[in-house]
mmCIF file of C-alpha atoms in Angstrom:
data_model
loop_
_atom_site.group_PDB
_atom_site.id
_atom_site.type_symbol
_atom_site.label_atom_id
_atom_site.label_comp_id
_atom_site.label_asym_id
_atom_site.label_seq_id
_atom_site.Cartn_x
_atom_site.Cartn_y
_atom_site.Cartn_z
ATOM 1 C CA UNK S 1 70.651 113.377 95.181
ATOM 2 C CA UNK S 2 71.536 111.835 98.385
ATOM 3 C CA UNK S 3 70.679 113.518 101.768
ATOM 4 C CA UNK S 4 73.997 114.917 103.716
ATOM 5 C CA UNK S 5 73.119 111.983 107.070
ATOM 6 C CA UNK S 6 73.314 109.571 104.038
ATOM 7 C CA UNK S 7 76.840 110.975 102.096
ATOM 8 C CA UNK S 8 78.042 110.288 106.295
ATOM 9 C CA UNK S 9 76.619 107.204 107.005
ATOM 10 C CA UNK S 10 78.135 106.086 103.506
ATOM 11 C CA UNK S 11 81.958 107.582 104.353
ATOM 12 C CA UNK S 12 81.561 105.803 107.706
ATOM 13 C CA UNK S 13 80.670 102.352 105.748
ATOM 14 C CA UNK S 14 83.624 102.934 103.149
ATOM 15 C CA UNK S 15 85.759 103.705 105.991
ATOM 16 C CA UNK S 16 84.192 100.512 108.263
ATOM 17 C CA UNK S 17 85.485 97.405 105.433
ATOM 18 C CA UNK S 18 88.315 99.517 104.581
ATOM 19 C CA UNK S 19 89.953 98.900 107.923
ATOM 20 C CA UNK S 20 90.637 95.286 107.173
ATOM 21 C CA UNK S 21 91.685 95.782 103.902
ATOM 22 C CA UNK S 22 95.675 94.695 103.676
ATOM 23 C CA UNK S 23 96.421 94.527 100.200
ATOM 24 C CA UNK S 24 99.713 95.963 99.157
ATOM 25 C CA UNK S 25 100.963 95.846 102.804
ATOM 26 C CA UNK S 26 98.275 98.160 104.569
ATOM 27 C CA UNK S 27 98.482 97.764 107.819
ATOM 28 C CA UNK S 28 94.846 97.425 109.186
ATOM 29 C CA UNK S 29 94.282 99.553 112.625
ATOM 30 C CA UNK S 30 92.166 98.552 115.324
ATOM 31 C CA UNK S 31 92.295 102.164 116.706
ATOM 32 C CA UNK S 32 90.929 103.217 113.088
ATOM 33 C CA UNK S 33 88.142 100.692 113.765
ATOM 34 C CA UNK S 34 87.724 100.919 117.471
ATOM 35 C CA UNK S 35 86.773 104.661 116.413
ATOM 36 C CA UNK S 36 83.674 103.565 114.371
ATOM 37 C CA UNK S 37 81.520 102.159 117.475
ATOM 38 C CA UNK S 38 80.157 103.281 120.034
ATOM 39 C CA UNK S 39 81.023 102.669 123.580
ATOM 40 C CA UNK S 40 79.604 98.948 124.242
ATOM 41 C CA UNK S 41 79.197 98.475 120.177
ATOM 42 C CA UNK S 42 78.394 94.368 119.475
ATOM 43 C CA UNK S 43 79.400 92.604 116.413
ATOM 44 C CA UNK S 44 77.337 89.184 116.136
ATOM 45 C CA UNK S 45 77.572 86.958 113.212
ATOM 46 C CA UNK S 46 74.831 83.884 112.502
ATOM 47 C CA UNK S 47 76.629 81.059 110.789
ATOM 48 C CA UNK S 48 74.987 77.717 110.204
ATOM 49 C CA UNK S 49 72.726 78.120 112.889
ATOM 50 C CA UNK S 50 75.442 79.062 114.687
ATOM 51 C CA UNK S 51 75.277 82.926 116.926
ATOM 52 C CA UNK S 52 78.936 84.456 117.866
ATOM 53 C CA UNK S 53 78.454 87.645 119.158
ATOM 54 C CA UNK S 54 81.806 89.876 120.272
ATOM 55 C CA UNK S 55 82.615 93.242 121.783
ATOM 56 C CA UNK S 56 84.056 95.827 119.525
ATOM 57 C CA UNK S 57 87.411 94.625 121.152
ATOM 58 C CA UNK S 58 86.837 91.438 121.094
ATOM 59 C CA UNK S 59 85.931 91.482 117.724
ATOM 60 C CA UNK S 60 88.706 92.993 116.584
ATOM 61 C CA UNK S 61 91.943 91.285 117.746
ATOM 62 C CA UNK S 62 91.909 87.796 116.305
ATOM 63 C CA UNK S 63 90.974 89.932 112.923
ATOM 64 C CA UNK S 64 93.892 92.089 112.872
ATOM 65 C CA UNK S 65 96.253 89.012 114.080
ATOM 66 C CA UNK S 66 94.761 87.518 111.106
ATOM 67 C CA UNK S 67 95.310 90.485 108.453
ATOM 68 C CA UNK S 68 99.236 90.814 109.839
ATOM 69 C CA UNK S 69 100.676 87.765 110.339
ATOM 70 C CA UNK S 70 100.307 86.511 107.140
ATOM 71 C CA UNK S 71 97.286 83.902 107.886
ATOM 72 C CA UNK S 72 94.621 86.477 105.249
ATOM 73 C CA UNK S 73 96.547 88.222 102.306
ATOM 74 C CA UNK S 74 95.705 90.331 100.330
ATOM 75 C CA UNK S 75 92.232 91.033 101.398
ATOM 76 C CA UNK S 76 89.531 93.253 100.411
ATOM 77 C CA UNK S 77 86.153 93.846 101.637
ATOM 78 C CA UNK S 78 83.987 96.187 99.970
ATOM 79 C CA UNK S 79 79.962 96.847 99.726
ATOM 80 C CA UNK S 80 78.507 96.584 96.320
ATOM 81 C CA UNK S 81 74.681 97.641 97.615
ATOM 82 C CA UNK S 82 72.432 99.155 100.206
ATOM 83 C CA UNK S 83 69.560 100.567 101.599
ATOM 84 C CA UNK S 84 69.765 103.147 104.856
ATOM 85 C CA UNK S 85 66.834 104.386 106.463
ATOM 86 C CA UNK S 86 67.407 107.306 108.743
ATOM 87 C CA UNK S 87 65.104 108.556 111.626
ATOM 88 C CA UNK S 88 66.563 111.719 113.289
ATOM 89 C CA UNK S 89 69.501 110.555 115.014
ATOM 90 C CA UNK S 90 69.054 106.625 114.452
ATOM 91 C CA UNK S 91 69.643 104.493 111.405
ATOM 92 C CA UNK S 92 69.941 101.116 109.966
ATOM 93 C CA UNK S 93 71.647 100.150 107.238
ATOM 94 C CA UNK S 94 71.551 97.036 104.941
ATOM 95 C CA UNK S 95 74.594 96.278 103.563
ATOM 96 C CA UNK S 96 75.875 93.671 100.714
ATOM 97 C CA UNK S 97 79.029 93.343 100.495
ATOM 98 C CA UNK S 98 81.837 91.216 98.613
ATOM 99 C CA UNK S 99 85.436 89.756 99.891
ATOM 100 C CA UNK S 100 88.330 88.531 98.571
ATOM 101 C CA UNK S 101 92.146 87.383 99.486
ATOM 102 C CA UNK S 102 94.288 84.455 100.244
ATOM 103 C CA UNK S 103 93.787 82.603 103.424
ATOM 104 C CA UNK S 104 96.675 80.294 104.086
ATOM 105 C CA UNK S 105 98.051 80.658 100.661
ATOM 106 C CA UNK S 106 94.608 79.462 99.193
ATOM 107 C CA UNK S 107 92.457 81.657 97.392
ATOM 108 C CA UNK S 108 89.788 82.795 98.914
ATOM 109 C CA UNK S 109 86.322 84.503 98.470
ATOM 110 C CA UNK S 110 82.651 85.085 99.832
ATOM 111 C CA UNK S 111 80.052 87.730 100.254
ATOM 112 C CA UNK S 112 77.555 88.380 102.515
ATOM 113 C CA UNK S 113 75.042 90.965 104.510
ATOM 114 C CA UNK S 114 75.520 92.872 107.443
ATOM 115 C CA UNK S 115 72.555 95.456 108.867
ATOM 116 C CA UNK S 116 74.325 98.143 110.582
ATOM 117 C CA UNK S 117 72.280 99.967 113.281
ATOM 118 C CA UNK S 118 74.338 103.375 114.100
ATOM 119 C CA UNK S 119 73.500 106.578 116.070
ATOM 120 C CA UNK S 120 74.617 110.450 115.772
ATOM 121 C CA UNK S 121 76.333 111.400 118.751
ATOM 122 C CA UNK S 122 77.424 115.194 118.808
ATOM 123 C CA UNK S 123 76.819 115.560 115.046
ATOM 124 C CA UNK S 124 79.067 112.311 114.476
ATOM 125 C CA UNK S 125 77.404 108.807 113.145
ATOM 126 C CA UNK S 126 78.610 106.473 114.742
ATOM 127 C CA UNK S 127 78.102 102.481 114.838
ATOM 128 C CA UNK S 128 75.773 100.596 117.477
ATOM 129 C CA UNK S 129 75.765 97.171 116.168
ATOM 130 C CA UNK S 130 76.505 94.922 113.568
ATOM 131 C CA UNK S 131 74.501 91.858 112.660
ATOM 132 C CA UNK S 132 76.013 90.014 109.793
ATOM 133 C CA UNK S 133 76.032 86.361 107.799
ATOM 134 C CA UNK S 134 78.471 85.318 105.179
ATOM 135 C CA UNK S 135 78.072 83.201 101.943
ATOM 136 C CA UNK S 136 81.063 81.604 101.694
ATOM 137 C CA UNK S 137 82.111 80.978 97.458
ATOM 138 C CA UNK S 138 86.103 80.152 97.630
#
């Protein structure tokens, strides 16, 4: 049976990919997401040796330009495993996750990992950082 800090780490995972999911004409929200992080939260992704790394807000509006102009369709983003270690008020969690949609009306697919570091703030988890790399399948 999972711990109570785990059921709320997991909600705030679910609720973390389900922001940029647009199938069915969802409208992602970057106030929804913007919500997640903490003050000064990072986002860095390491792509063929490659290291972007973004602000929560910059992070999030080429995404949601993406998701609503028609550029991604139909996407979904959702974990399929991980592992979260807790101490006290500071946690990490390991994160596999799948993807799917249509990016400029080709199909389009990958998966990947992200280790999400997070932080309880007033009795509310809330996310730190995100370190993530994709493996790209189309």
């Amino acid at each position: 049976m999972k711990h109570e800090t785990e059921t709320e780490i997991d909600a705030l995972t679910d609720t973390f990919y389900r922001v940029f999911d647009n199938r069915g004409a969802r409208t992602p929200s970057a106030d929804a997401l913007r919500k997640l992080f903490v003050p000064g939260g990072r986002i860095t992704r390491v792509s063929s040796g490659a290291i972007e790394q973004w602000t929560v807000d910059e992070f999030i509006a080429p995404r949601i330009a993406m998701l609503t102009d028609g550029t991604l369709a139909e996407f979904h983003e959702w974990e399929v495993r991980s592992k979260t270690k807790v101490f006290d008020n500071i946690a990490s969690r390991e994160s596999h996750y799948r993807k799917t949609g249509t990016l400029n009306g080709t199909p389009y697919a990958g998966e990947g990992r992200k280790f999400i570091n997070l932080c309880r703030v007033n009795a509310l988890w809330l996310i730190c950082s995100i370190l993530w790399e994709d493996d790209i399948t189309v």
